[in-house]
Short mmCIF file of C-alpha atoms and ligand atoms in Angstrom, two decimals:
data_model
loop_
_atom_site.label_atom_id
_atom_site.label_comp_id
_atom_site.label_asym_id
_atom_site.label_seq_id
_atom_site.Cartn_x
_atom_site.Cartn_y
_atom_site.Cartn_z
CA UNK A 196 -89.10 -152.46 120.48
CA UNK A 197 -89.95 -151.94 124.12
CA UNK A 198 -85.97 -152.20 126.40
CA UNK A 199 -85.65 -152.41 130.12
CA UNK A 200 -82.69 -153.61 132.45
CA UNK A 201 -83.21 -156.03 135.36
CA UNK A 202 -81.24 -157.70 138.43
CA UNK A 203 -82.03 -159.93 141.00
CA UNK A 204 -84.11 -163.09 139.93
CA UNK A 205 -85.59 -162.74 136.71
CA UNK A 206 -89.47 -162.47 136.96
CA UNK A 207 -90.93 -165.94 136.07
CA UNK A 208 -93.12 -165.60 133.07
CA UNK A 209 -93.66 -168.57 131.05
CA UNK A 210 -93.80 -167.06 127.90
CA UNK A 211 -90.54 -165.47 127.86
CA UNK A 212 -87.99 -166.70 126.33
CA UNK A 213 -84.32 -166.84 127.56
CA UNK A 214 -80.84 -165.75 125.66
CA UNK A 215 -77.51 -167.34 126.95
CA UNK A 216 -74.05 -167.51 125.17
CA UNK A 217 -72.18 -170.52 124.13
CA UNK A 218 -68.79 -170.40 123.73
CA UNK A 219 -66.14 -172.44 121.20
CA UNK A 220 -65.29 -174.83 122.06
CA UNK A 221 -68.63 -175.78 123.83
CA UNK A 222 -67.91 -173.90 126.56
CA UNK A 223 -70.93 -172.72 128.35
CA UNK A 224 -70.92 -169.11 129.55
CA UNK A 225 -71.49 -168.11 133.36
CA UNK A 226 -75.30 -168.02 133.13
CA UNK A 227 -75.81 -170.80 130.62
CA UNK A 228 -73.83 -172.98 133.59
CA UNK A 229 -76.80 -172.22 135.89
CA UNK A 230 -79.33 -173.26 133.59
CA UNK A 231 -77.16 -176.15 133.22
CA UNK A 232 -77.13 -177.39 136.70
CA UNK A 233 -81.24 -176.15 137.28
CA UNK A 234 -81.54 -178.76 134.18
CA UNK A 235 -79.35 -181.28 135.77
CA UNK A 236 -77.12 -181.26 132.29
CA UNK A 237 -79.42 -181.31 129.94
CA UNK A 238 -77.67 -178.32 128.13
CA UNK A 239 -74.34 -179.75 128.61
CA UNK A 240 -75.61 -183.50 127.16
CA UNK A 241 -76.41 -181.24 124.10
CA UNK A 242 -73.68 -180.14 123.69
CA UNK A 243 -71.66 -182.98 124.02
CA UNK A 244 -73.60 -184.42 121.51
CA UNK A 245 -72.44 -182.44 118.85
CA UNK A 246 -75.41 -179.96 118.33
CA UNK A 247 -73.83 -176.90 119.13
CA UNK A 248 -70.14 -175.99 118.71
CA UNK A 249 -70.47 -172.42 119.77
CA UNK A 250 -69.48 -170.53 116.39
CA UNK A 251 -70.65 -167.40 116.05
CA UNK A 252 -74.03 -166.42 115.51
CA UNK A 253 -74.58 -170.98 115.31
CA UNK A 254 -77.66 -171.13 117.38
CA UNK A 255 -80.21 -173.62 118.69
CA UNK A 256 -83.53 -173.05 120.02
CA UNK A 257 -84.91 -175.12 123.24
CA UNK A 258 -88.48 -175.89 124.24
CA UNK A 259 -89.49 -177.32 127.56
CA UNK A 260 -86.05 -177.67 128.99
CA UNK A 261 -86.42 -179.42 132.14
CA UNK A 262 -86.86 -177.73 135.38
CA UNK A 263 -86.74 -174.07 133.31
CA UNK A 264 -89.64 -172.09 134.12
CA UNK A 265 -89.48 -170.15 130.56
CA UNK A 266 -90.46 -172.07 127.27
CA UNK A 267 -87.63 -171.56 125.52
CA UNK A 268 -84.20 -171.44 125.78
CA UNK A 269 -81.67 -169.81 122.50
CA UNK A 270 -78.44 -170.73 123.07
CA UNK A 271 -76.31 -168.68 120.76
CA UNK A 272 -72.96 -169.08 119.60
CA UNK A 273 -70.58 -166.25 120.53
CA UNK A 274 -67.02 -167.76 119.43
CA UNK A 275 -63.99 -167.87 121.17
CA UNK A 276 -64.55 -166.33 124.90
CA UNK A 277 -60.76 -164.42 124.80
CA UNK A 278 -61.97 -163.11 121.38
CA UNK A 279 -65.09 -161.50 121.92
CA UNK A 280 -64.61 -157.63 120.79
CA UNK A 281 -67.05 -155.10 119.83
CA UNK A 282 -67.86 -156.25 116.03
CA UNK A 283 -67.96 -159.67 117.08
CA UNK A 284 -70.66 -159.04 120.27
CA UNK A 285 -72.47 -156.63 117.86
CA UNK A 286 -72.46 -159.76 115.39
CA UNK A 287 -73.85 -162.11 117.96
CA UNK A 288 -76.57 -159.80 118.75
CA UNK A 289 -77.68 -159.36 115.40
CA UNK A 290 -77.95 -162.94 115.17
CA UNK A 291 -79.61 -163.60 117.81
CA UNK A 292 -82.67 -161.59 116.87
CA UNK A 293 -82.66 -163.16 113.45
CA UNK A 294 -82.82 -166.56 115.18
CA UNK A 295 -85.75 -165.24 116.60
CA UNK A 296 -87.55 -163.77 113.57
CA UNK A 297 -90.61 -165.78 113.14
CA UNK A 298 -90.57 -167.81 116.38
CA UNK A 299 -93.36 -166.29 117.66
CA UNK A 300 -90.92 -165.33 120.47
CA UNK A 301 -92.79 -161.67 121.63
CA UNK A 302 -90.45 -161.22 124.82
CA UNK A 303 -86.64 -162.59 126.03
CA UNK A 304 -84.58 -162.04 128.97
CA UNK A 305 -81.03 -161.31 127.31
CA UNK A 306 -78.09 -162.50 129.30
CA UNK A 307 -75.41 -161.36 126.90
CA UNK A 308 -74.86 -157.87 128.30
CA UNK A 309 -73.08 -159.79 131.02
CA UNK A 310 -70.29 -161.15 128.63
CA UNK A 311 -66.83 -159.90 129.01
CA UNK A 312 -66.43 -157.77 126.03
CA UNK A 313 -62.84 -156.22 126.37
CA UNK A 314 -63.09 -152.53 127.71
CA UNK A 315 -66.36 -152.42 127.46
CA UNK A 316 -68.91 -151.52 130.23
CA UNK A 317 -72.13 -152.23 131.19
CA UNK A 318 -73.35 -148.89 129.53
CA UNK A 319 -71.39 -149.71 126.21
CA UNK A 320 -72.77 -153.13 125.99
CA UNK A 321 -76.37 -152.55 126.59
CA UNK A 322 -76.42 -149.24 124.46
CA UNK A 323 -75.08 -150.62 121.69
CA UNK A 324 -77.40 -154.25 122.16
CA UNK A 325 -80.50 -151.71 121.37
CA UNK A 326 -78.80 -150.07 118.94
CA UNK A 327 -78.00 -153.72 116.77
CA UNK A 328 -81.37 -155.16 117.71
CA UNK A 329 -83.31 -151.60 116.46
CA UNK A 330 -80.80 -151.87 113.46
CA UNK A 331 -81.37 -155.47 112.75
CA UNK A 332 -85.47 -155.04 112.54
CA UNK A 333 -85.75 -151.89 110.11
CA UNK A 334 -87.85 -152.43 107.41
CA UNK A 335 -88.43 -149.75 104.62
CA UNK A 336 -92.14 -150.44 103.18
CA UNK A 337 -93.58 -147.43 103.18
CA UNK A 338 -94.12 -147.38 99.52
CA UNK A 339 -95.20 -150.99 99.05
CA UNK A 340 -98.82 -151.49 98.60
CA UNK A 341 -98.80 -154.41 101.00
CA UNK A 342 -97.27 -154.42 103.64
CA UNK A 343 -96.04 -157.65 105.29
CA UNK A 344 -97.61 -157.98 108.78
CA UNK A 345 -95.30 -160.41 111.04
CA UNK A 346 -98.17 -161.96 112.90
CA UNK A 347 -96.52 -162.81 116.62
CA UNK A 348 -93.34 -159.76 116.52
CA UNK A 349 -90.72 -159.76 119.42
CA UNK A 350 -91.75 -156.78 121.60
CA UNK A 351 -89.98 -156.60 124.50
CA UNK A 352 -86.64 -157.33 125.31
CA UNK A 353 -85.21 -156.99 129.15
CA UNK A 354 -81.14 -157.22 129.69
CA UNK A 355 -80.30 -159.13 132.79
CA UNK A 356 -77.46 -157.33 134.74
CA UNK A 357 -76.18 -159.46 137.26
CA UNK A 358 -76.00 -156.69 140.26
CA UNK A 359 -78.45 -153.87 141.27
CA UNK A 360 -75.66 -151.26 140.50
CA UNK A 361 -75.27 -151.92 137.26
CA UNK A 362 -79.05 -150.80 137.00
CA UNK A 363 -78.55 -146.88 136.56
CA UNK A 364 -76.13 -147.25 133.72
CA UNK A 365 -78.00 -149.97 132.10
CA UNK A 366 -81.20 -147.35 131.95
CA UNK A 367 -78.89 -144.33 131.00
CA UNK A 368 -77.85 -147.10 127.95
CA UNK A 369 -81.20 -147.52 127.04
CA UNK A 370 -82.25 -143.95 127.01
CA UNK A 371 -79.33 -143.14 124.89
CA UNK A 372 -79.60 -146.28 122.58
CA UNK A 373 -83.23 -145.52 121.79
CA UNK A 374 -82.73 -141.98 121.38
CA UNK A 375 -79.64 -142.73 118.54
CA UNK A 376 -81.61 -145.97 117.26
CA UNK A 377 -84.46 -142.84 116.63
CA UNK A 378 -82.00 -140.68 114.82
CA UNK A 379 -80.68 -143.73 113.06
CA UNK A 380 -84.06 -144.89 111.49
CA UNK A 381 -84.67 -141.19 110.70
CA UNK A 382 -81.71 -140.80 108.54
CA UNK A 383 -82.39 -144.48 106.87
CA UNK A 384 -86.30 -143.65 105.89
CA UNK A 385 -84.94 -139.89 104.75
CA UNK A 386 -82.31 -141.47 102.28
CA UNK A 387 -84.09 -144.55 101.34
CA UNK A 388 -87.19 -142.66 99.85
CA UNK A 389 -87.24 -142.20 96.25
CA UNK A 390 -85.78 -139.13 94.22
CA UNK A 391 -89.00 -138.30 92.78
CA UNK A 392 -90.68 -137.84 96.15
CA UNK A 393 -87.39 -136.78 98.44
CA UNK A 394 -86.25 -133.42 96.32
CA UNK A 395 -84.72 -130.32 98.03
CA UNK A 396 -88.44 -129.08 99.15
CA UNK A 397 -89.02 -132.12 100.75
CA UNK A 398 -85.30 -131.93 102.89
CA UNK A 399 -86.95 -128.60 103.50
CA UNK A 400 -90.35 -129.85 104.96
CA UNK A 401 -88.38 -132.57 107.35
CA UNK A 402 -86.03 -129.85 108.82
CA UNK A 403 -89.16 -127.35 109.07
CA UNK A 404 -91.26 -129.94 110.88
CA UNK A 405 -88.31 -130.44 113.16
CA UNK A 406 -88.91 -126.96 114.63
CA UNK A 407 -92.41 -127.08 114.27
CA UNK A 408 -92.89 -130.54 116.65
CA UNK A 409 -93.63 -128.86 120.15
CA UNK A 410 -92.27 -132.17 121.83
CA UNK A 411 -88.62 -130.60 121.50
CA UNK A 412 -89.51 -127.59 123.12
CA UNK A 413 -88.61 -123.90 121.98
CA UNK A 414 -84.98 -123.65 121.74
CA UNK A 415 -85.12 -124.69 117.56
CA UNK A 416 -85.61 -122.68 114.66
CA UNK A 417 -85.25 -123.66 110.81
CA UNK A 418 -84.52 -121.35 107.88
CA UNK A 419 -85.13 -122.12 104.44
CA UNK A 420 -82.75 -120.45 102.02
CA UNK A 421 -84.13 -120.41 98.68
CA UNK A 422 -82.49 -119.66 95.05
CA UNK A 423 -83.12 -115.61 95.30
CA UNK A 424 -81.17 -114.98 98.38
CA UNK A 425 -78.30 -117.50 97.39
CA UNK A 426 -78.17 -115.31 94.04
CA UNK A 427 -78.12 -111.92 96.51
CA UNK A 428 -75.34 -113.78 98.83
CA UNK A 429 -73.32 -115.00 95.81
CA UNK A 430 -73.73 -118.49 96.53
CA UNK A 431 -72.85 -119.22 92.28
CA UNK A 432 -71.08 -122.50 93.07
CA UNK A 433 -74.34 -123.86 95.00
CA UNK A 434 -76.46 -122.46 92.58
CA UNK A 435 -74.69 -123.67 89.32
CA UNK A 436 -75.15 -127.34 90.45
CA UNK A 437 -78.48 -127.09 90.76
CA UNK A 438 -79.20 -124.55 87.70
CA UNK A 439 -80.10 -127.74 85.62
CA UNK A 440 -82.57 -128.83 87.98
CA UNK A 441 -86.63 -128.05 87.67
CA UNK A 442 -86.74 -128.38 91.37
CA UNK A 443 -85.28 -125.34 93.31
CA UNK A 444 -82.15 -125.37 95.28
CA UNK A 445 -83.16 -125.11 98.72
CA UNK A 446 -80.84 -124.81 102.10
CA UNK A 447 -81.95 -125.57 105.72
CA UNK A 448 -80.44 -124.41 108.25
CA UNK A 449 -81.36 -125.64 111.91
CA UNK A 450 -80.59 -123.82 114.92
CA UNK A 451 -80.97 -125.74 118.43
CA UNK A 452 -79.50 -124.08 121.26
CA UNK A 453 -79.22 -126.31 124.02
CA UNK A 454 -80.08 -125.90 127.79
CA UNK A 455 -76.99 -123.78 129.59
CA UNK A 456 -75.22 -125.28 132.61
CA UNK A 457 -71.72 -124.92 133.82
CA UNK A 458 -70.11 -127.01 131.11
CA UNK A 459 -67.69 -125.49 128.86
CA UNK A 460 -69.15 -125.78 125.67
CA UNK A 461 -72.84 -125.96 126.69
CA UNK A 462 -73.69 -122.43 127.31
CA UNK A 463 -76.52 -120.51 125.37
CA UNK A 464 -74.17 -118.18 124.13
CA UNK A 465 -71.32 -120.60 123.36
CA UNK A 466 -70.17 -121.36 120.19
CA UNK A 467 -72.11 -123.53 117.85
CA UNK A 468 -70.89 -127.25 116.17
CA UNK A 469 -72.01 -126.48 112.80
CA UNK A 470 -73.04 -130.13 110.79
CA UNK A 471 -72.85 -129.63 106.94
CA UNK A 472 -74.99 -132.63 105.11
CA UNK A 473 -74.63 -132.71 101.61
CA UNK A 474 -78.32 -133.11 100.12
CA UNK A 475 -78.05 -133.95 96.42
CA UNK A 476 -81.61 -135.59 96.22
CA UNK A 477 -79.96 -136.92 92.76
CA UNK A 478 -76.66 -136.95 91.39
CA UNK A 479 -77.33 -138.01 87.64
CA UNK A 480 -73.62 -136.50 87.08
CA UNK A 481 -75.24 -133.54 85.04
CA UNK A 482 -73.42 -132.76 81.50
CA UNK A 483 -70.44 -135.20 82.39
CA UNK A 484 -73.25 -138.16 82.80
CA UNK A 485 -72.85 -140.74 85.08
CA UNK A 486 -73.29 -144.38 83.30
CA UNK A 487 -76.98 -145.88 83.63
CA UNK A 488 -75.68 -148.92 85.32
CA UNK A 489 -77.08 -148.83 89.04
CA UNK A 490 -78.06 -144.55 88.58
CA UNK A 491 -80.60 -145.00 90.76
CA UNK A 492 -78.48 -145.32 93.51
CA UNK A 493 -77.72 -141.77 93.16
CA UNK A 494 -80.81 -141.23 95.13
CA UNK A 495 -78.61 -142.05 98.31
CA UNK A 496 -76.43 -138.62 97.42
CA UNK A 497 -78.59 -137.02 100.21
CA UNK A 498 -77.41 -139.42 102.97
CA UNK A 499 -75.09 -136.56 104.30
CA UNK A 500 -78.03 -134.40 104.88
CA UNK A 501 -80.18 -137.64 106.16
CA UNK A 502 -77.20 -137.74 108.70
CA UNK A 503 -77.63 -133.86 109.83
CA UNK A 504 -81.23 -134.51 110.12
CA UNK A 505 -80.73 -138.06 112.09
CA UNK A 506 -78.31 -136.28 114.82
CA UNK A 507 -80.57 -133.22 115.10
CA UNK A 508 -83.33 -135.72 116.13
CA UNK A 509 -80.94 -137.07 119.00
CA UNK A 510 -79.91 -134.09 120.08
CA UNK A 511 -83.91 -132.94 120.47
CA UNK A 512 -84.85 -136.27 121.86
CA UNK A 513 -81.71 -136.33 124.70
CA UNK A 514 -81.92 -132.28 125.11
CA UNK A 515 -78.26 -132.26 124.86
CA UNK A 516 -76.77 -129.49 126.35
CA UNK A 517 -75.21 -127.97 123.74
CA UNK A 518 -75.61 -125.61 120.55
CA UNK A 519 -75.85 -127.04 117.28
CA UNK A 520 -76.47 -126.20 113.84
CA UNK A 521 -77.59 -128.58 111.22
CA UNK A 522 -77.36 -127.10 107.70
CA UNK A 523 -79.18 -129.36 104.86
CA UNK A 524 -77.69 -128.41 101.40
CA UNK A 525 -80.49 -130.01 99.15
CA UNK A 526 -80.12 -129.70 95.55
CA UNK A 527 -80.57 -131.53 92.13
CA UNK A 528 -77.87 -132.16 89.79
CA UNK A 529 -79.17 -132.82 86.32
CA UNK A 530 -79.32 -132.89 82.42
CA UNK A 531 -81.00 -129.83 80.69
CA UNK A 532 -80.23 -126.75 78.21
CA UNK A 533 -79.71 -124.45 81.53
CA UNK A 534 -77.21 -126.82 83.47
CA UNK A 535 -73.70 -125.78 83.95
CA UNK A 536 -70.92 -127.29 81.43
CA UNK A 537 -67.35 -128.31 81.80
CA UNK A 538 -65.28 -125.14 81.05
CA UNK A 539 -67.44 -122.89 83.37
CA UNK A 540 -65.72 -120.45 85.36
CA UNK A 541 -67.76 -119.65 88.74
CA UNK A 542 -66.87 -117.25 91.30
CA UNK A 543 -67.96 -118.63 94.83
CA UNK A 544 -69.37 -117.16 97.71
CA UNK A 545 -65.56 -116.67 99.04
CA UNK A 546 -64.58 -114.68 95.93
CA UNK A 547 -62.05 -117.65 95.15
CA UNK A 548 -62.68 -118.49 91.15
CA UNK A 549 -63.43 -122.30 90.08
CA UNK A 550 -63.00 -123.98 86.56
CA UNK A 551 -65.37 -126.86 86.07
CA UNK A 552 -63.71 -129.61 84.97
CA UNK A 553 -66.19 -132.29 85.33
CA UNK A 554 -70.01 -131.43 86.57
CA UNK A 555 -69.99 -135.00 88.33
CA UNK A 556 -67.81 -133.32 91.18
CA UNK A 557 -70.93 -131.52 92.10
CA UNK A 558 -71.01 -131.98 95.90
CA UNK A 559 -67.63 -130.13 96.73
CA UNK A 560 -69.39 -126.85 95.05
CA UNK A 561 -72.12 -127.25 96.93
CA UNK A 562 -70.37 -127.85 99.96
CA UNK A 563 -68.11 -125.05 99.54
CA UNK A 564 -70.51 -121.93 99.44
CA UNK A 565 -72.07 -123.64 102.34
CA UNK A 566 -68.68 -123.89 104.08
CA UNK A 567 -68.56 -120.49 103.41
CA UNK A 568 -71.84 -119.10 104.51
CA UNK A 569 -71.39 -121.19 107.79
CA UNK A 570 -68.82 -118.57 108.95
CA UNK A 571 -71.37 -116.09 110.33
CA UNK A 572 -72.30 -118.64 113.26
CA UNK A 573 -68.45 -118.31 114.21
CA UNK A 574 -68.84 -121.87 115.02
CA UNK A 575 -66.64 -123.37 117.61
CA UNK A 576 -66.18 -126.59 115.26
CA UNK A 577 -67.78 -127.21 111.25
CA UNK A 578 -68.22 -131.18 110.40
CA UNK A 579 -69.36 -131.83 107.00
CA UNK A 580 -71.03 -135.30 106.09
CA UNK A 581 -70.75 -135.90 102.21
CA UNK A 582 -71.01 -138.90 99.64
CA UNK A 583 -67.98 -137.52 97.82
CA UNK A 584 -66.05 -139.27 96.53
CA UNK A 585 -65.82 -142.91 94.94
CA UNK A 586 -62.60 -142.89 95.05
CA UNK A 587 -63.27 -142.83 98.92
CA UNK A 588 -64.64 -146.46 98.26
CA UNK A 589 -61.20 -147.70 96.46
CA UNK A 590 -59.09 -146.53 99.26
CA UNK A 591 -61.53 -147.76 102.15
CA UNK A 592 -63.83 -150.16 100.52
CA UNK A 593 -67.52 -150.52 102.11
CA UNK A 594 -66.38 -150.62 105.73
CA UNK A 595 -64.94 -147.50 106.73
CA UNK A 596 -65.74 -143.82 106.55
CA UNK A 597 -62.91 -141.18 105.42
CA UNK A 598 -62.04 -138.46 107.69
CA UNK A 599 -60.14 -135.43 106.59
CA UNK A 600 -59.37 -132.11 109.27
CA UNK A 601 -57.28 -129.50 109.36
CA UNK A 602 -57.79 -129.64 113.49
CA UNK A 603 -55.59 -132.43 115.58
CA UNK A 604 -57.30 -132.48 118.32
CA UNK A 605 -60.87 -132.98 116.51
CA UNK A 606 -59.97 -135.55 114.39
CA UNK A 607 -58.79 -137.44 117.41
CA UNK A 608 -62.25 -136.80 119.03
CA UNK A 609 -63.69 -138.12 116.12
CA UNK A 610 -61.71 -141.06 115.85
CA UNK A 611 -62.32 -141.77 119.40
CA UNK A 612 -65.73 -141.10 119.08
CA UNK A 613 -66.09 -143.89 116.21
CA UNK A 614 -64.55 -146.67 118.24
CA UNK A 615 -66.84 -146.32 121.44
CA UNK A 616 -69.83 -146.06 118.56
CA UNK A 617 -68.83 -149.22 116.52
CA UNK A 618 -69.09 -146.64 113.36
CA UNK A 619 -65.55 -146.69 112.13
CA UNK A 620 -63.60 -144.21 110.15
CA UNK A 621 -59.89 -143.65 109.14
CA UNK A 622 -58.13 -140.60 108.83
CA UNK A 623 -56.94 -139.71 105.55
CA UNK A 624 -53.78 -137.34 104.94
CA UNK A 625 -54.71 -133.27 103.70
CA UNK A 626 -51.14 -132.55 102.73
CA UNK A 627 -49.96 -129.35 100.73
CA UNK A 628 -48.66 -131.81 98.11
CA UNK A 629 -52.10 -132.86 96.94
CA UNK A 630 -53.34 -129.17 96.61
CA UNK A 631 -51.00 -129.09 93.57
CA UNK A 632 -53.70 -131.27 91.60
CA UNK A 633 -56.22 -128.84 91.68
CA UNK A 634 -54.25 -125.92 89.70
CA UNK A 635 -56.18 -124.09 86.68
CA UNK A 636 -54.73 -122.19 83.99
CA UNK A 637 -57.62 -119.92 83.71
CA UNK A 638 -59.27 -120.07 87.52
CA UNK A 639 -57.99 -120.07 91.35
CA UNK A 640 -58.48 -123.93 91.18
CA UNK A 641 -60.38 -127.02 89.18
CA UNK A 642 -62.89 -128.49 90.49
CA UNK A 643 -61.15 -131.86 90.20
CA UNK A 644 -57.79 -132.94 90.79
CA UNK A 645 -57.32 -136.34 88.78
CA UNK A 646 -57.98 -139.92 89.25
CA UNK A 647 -55.23 -140.32 91.94
CA UNK A 648 -56.10 -139.43 95.51
CA UNK A 649 -59.56 -138.44 94.69
CA UNK A 650 -60.73 -138.37 97.92
CA UNK A 651 -58.15 -136.51 99.57
CA UNK A 652 -58.35 -133.74 96.48
CA UNK A 653 -61.96 -133.19 96.75
CA UNK A 654 -61.06 -132.72 101.05
CA UNK A 655 -58.01 -130.43 99.68
CA UNK A 656 -61.02 -128.62 97.68
CA UNK A 657 -62.65 -128.10 100.69
CA UNK A 658 -60.18 -127.47 103.20
CA UNK A 659 -59.76 -123.89 100.97
CA UNK A 660 -62.96 -122.94 102.09
CA UNK A 661 -62.88 -123.85 105.65
CA UNK A 662 -59.80 -121.83 106.97
CA UNK A 663 -61.59 -119.99 109.57
CA UNK A 664 -62.42 -122.38 111.78
CA UNK A 665 -62.04 -126.11 112.83
CA UNK A 666 -63.01 -128.41 110.14
CA UNK A 667 -63.89 -132.17 109.91
CA UNK A 668 -64.63 -133.45 106.55
CA UNK A 669 -66.42 -136.86 106.74
CA UNK A 670 -66.74 -138.78 102.98
CA UNK A 671 -69.42 -141.51 103.25
CA UNK A 672 -69.73 -142.47 99.85
CA UNK A 673 -68.94 -146.13 101.16
CA UNK A 674 -70.45 -146.11 104.18
CA UNK A 675 -74.04 -144.77 103.71
CA UNK A 676 -75.46 -147.48 101.81
CA UNK A 677 -75.68 -150.67 101.10
CA UNK A 678 -74.72 -151.50 97.34
CA UNK A 679 -76.17 -153.41 94.94
CA UNK A 680 -78.99 -156.55 96.16
CA UNK A 681 -78.73 -155.54 99.66
CA UNK A 682 -79.43 -152.26 98.98
CA UNK A 683 -80.57 -149.79 101.65
CA UNK A 684 -79.35 -146.70 103.71
CA UNK A 685 -77.15 -147.72 106.84
CA UNK A 686 -77.82 -144.38 108.90
CA UNK A 687 -74.14 -143.97 108.92
CA UNK A 688 -72.63 -141.83 110.17
CA UNK A 689 -75.57 -141.43 112.78
CA UNK A 690 -73.96 -143.30 115.69
CA UNK A 691 -70.69 -141.74 115.28
CA UNK A 692 -71.76 -138.11 115.60
CA UNK A 693 -74.27 -138.60 118.15
CA UNK A 694 -71.46 -140.38 120.46
CA UNK A 695 -69.03 -137.28 119.46
CA UNK A 696 -72.04 -135.05 120.88
CA UNK A 697 -72.60 -136.98 123.73
CA UNK A 698 -68.84 -137.14 124.75
CA UNK A 699 -68.86 -133.13 124.72
CA UNK A 700 -71.90 -132.49 126.53
CA UNK A 701 -70.30 -134.50 129.49
CA UNK A 702 -73.59 -136.68 130.10
CA UNK A 703 -71.46 -140.08 130.31
CA UNK A 704 -68.98 -140.54 132.45
N1 BES B 1001 -71.92 -138.41 94.57
C1 BES B 1001 -70.40 -138.98 93.72
C2 BES B 1001 -69.74 -139.94 94.63
C3 BES B 1001 -70.48 -141.42 94.82
C4 BES B 1001 -70.10 -142.04 94.08
C5 BES B 1001 -70.66 -141.71 96.20
C6 BES B 1001 -70.22 -143.14 93.93
C7 BES B 1001 -71.35 -143.14 96.03
C8 BES B 1001 -70.71 -143.84 94.81
C9 BES B 1001 -70.20 -137.54 93.56
O1 BES B 1001 -70.55 -136.63 93.21
C10 BES B 1001 -69.12 -138.03 91.83
O2 BES B 1001 -69.84 -137.77 91.14
N2 BES B 1001 -68.11 -137.75 92.51
C11 BES B 1001 -67.21 -137.87 91.16
C12 BES B 1001 -65.73 -137.13 91.30
C13 BES B 1001 -64.89 -136.99 90.15
C14 BES B 1001 -65.62 -136.66 88.85
C15 BES B 1001 -63.76 -136.23 90.63
C16 BES B 1001 -66.41 -139.66 91.36
O3 BES B 1001 -66.34 -139.67 92.08
O4 BES B 1001 -66.45 -140.08 90.13
MN1 MN B 1002 -71.44 -136.22 91.30
ZN1 ZN B 1003 -72.52 -136.05 94.18
#
């Protein structure tokens, strides 16, 4: 999609479709009012006849409105004017795109960025509009033998801004929105790939290609760490999970050194921000095997890795002035004669021992060694992203990502970024009370803490490997993909982490 911003008199191209908002009950937005005047009351007349109430998403596509220079006018319901918040704004944009699908409209001028969204400025409204449009037109047909071609697809959207002074913010918003959307799309594409194609080697090749892509410049390198090195280092927990798989466990380390200037965070020598992604390309549960129903969805158990990949792309596209290390912890949890077993006791890379009581609690085993591995970078902060527990879905449903952290300032920053990005999270407590549930008779800890508070005990397990730095854990089990029929990766939380990095880079006011 091609996006731009414009102020002044909208260009007079007949082929264009104009998009304006209508509020409940039959209240015209300022721009709708103007078009109503031009058309000598045509719009008001239609509303009076009850053609459109203004309910959110309801819409009316009009042709040849009297005196209007454009061929088409889309009236889109925005709900009650005083209640237009971030969520509803996104809903309106999404419904607008749905309404234009298969209409043949190829170019649109959108006036919705002029609506008032409580507490949000032009930058936010334009950027979120770009991201919402890109999200709503996403399809994954790489593996279909016949692709469905849309005859006259929507190609261009111009966001209309009322004053010239808003243009700079609007342009920055488009630049950022396009980059974040590209990151989200990369994450979705990677996550949607089937597990017979997308294995650890596939993830590693994706990570390596980032560094090989010359358009991103020279300050990026990718290193891939295989089983031999893991063994030498003593990453036995990570290795145990992958030992039943025919595919080698591979951990990719993507190191990006952003340009320096005078910002605190972004000197070339500055301590890096480390992002760690759980990359189970398939999680069968291992010997503690999962029920077969919907097991196919465990191809998405690498969504944390896909997120890290997507966020690294955003950082590269925007040349963020930060030092960031992205780690993709690739692995496969399978059932085999060589698989690790319930009862096994493993000495982790940290030296702490773990009694495996359930081989399906594998994510924390892969992550704990990775979290020890990153100590060598002397990180400013470490954020891990993982489809870690079904319990997190029970706690927060499919709407919010679970956040656990050992640092108040970091969790505050993430909460602010989540609200800005519309990629919501919720804090879960990491109190010592929960640590009790990990007691083992035979080792330093078990790898499961029972059903109760399962998302938190998983976080507690990880916290035992992160005492050397400021750390946050994002459990995306409920938010990384759409479950059941609407199946498909969401690309979350790429938007949240991109926002977090943008805030730290000082590129937005
Ligand atoms: N990848 C799963 C968690 C998961 C399950 C994410 C369903 C999304 C949907 C993870 O490896 C797992 O199996 N966790 C177990 C932990 C339990 C054995 C303590 C779980 O949540 O059941
Ligand atoms: Mn599992
Ligand atoms: Zn898993």
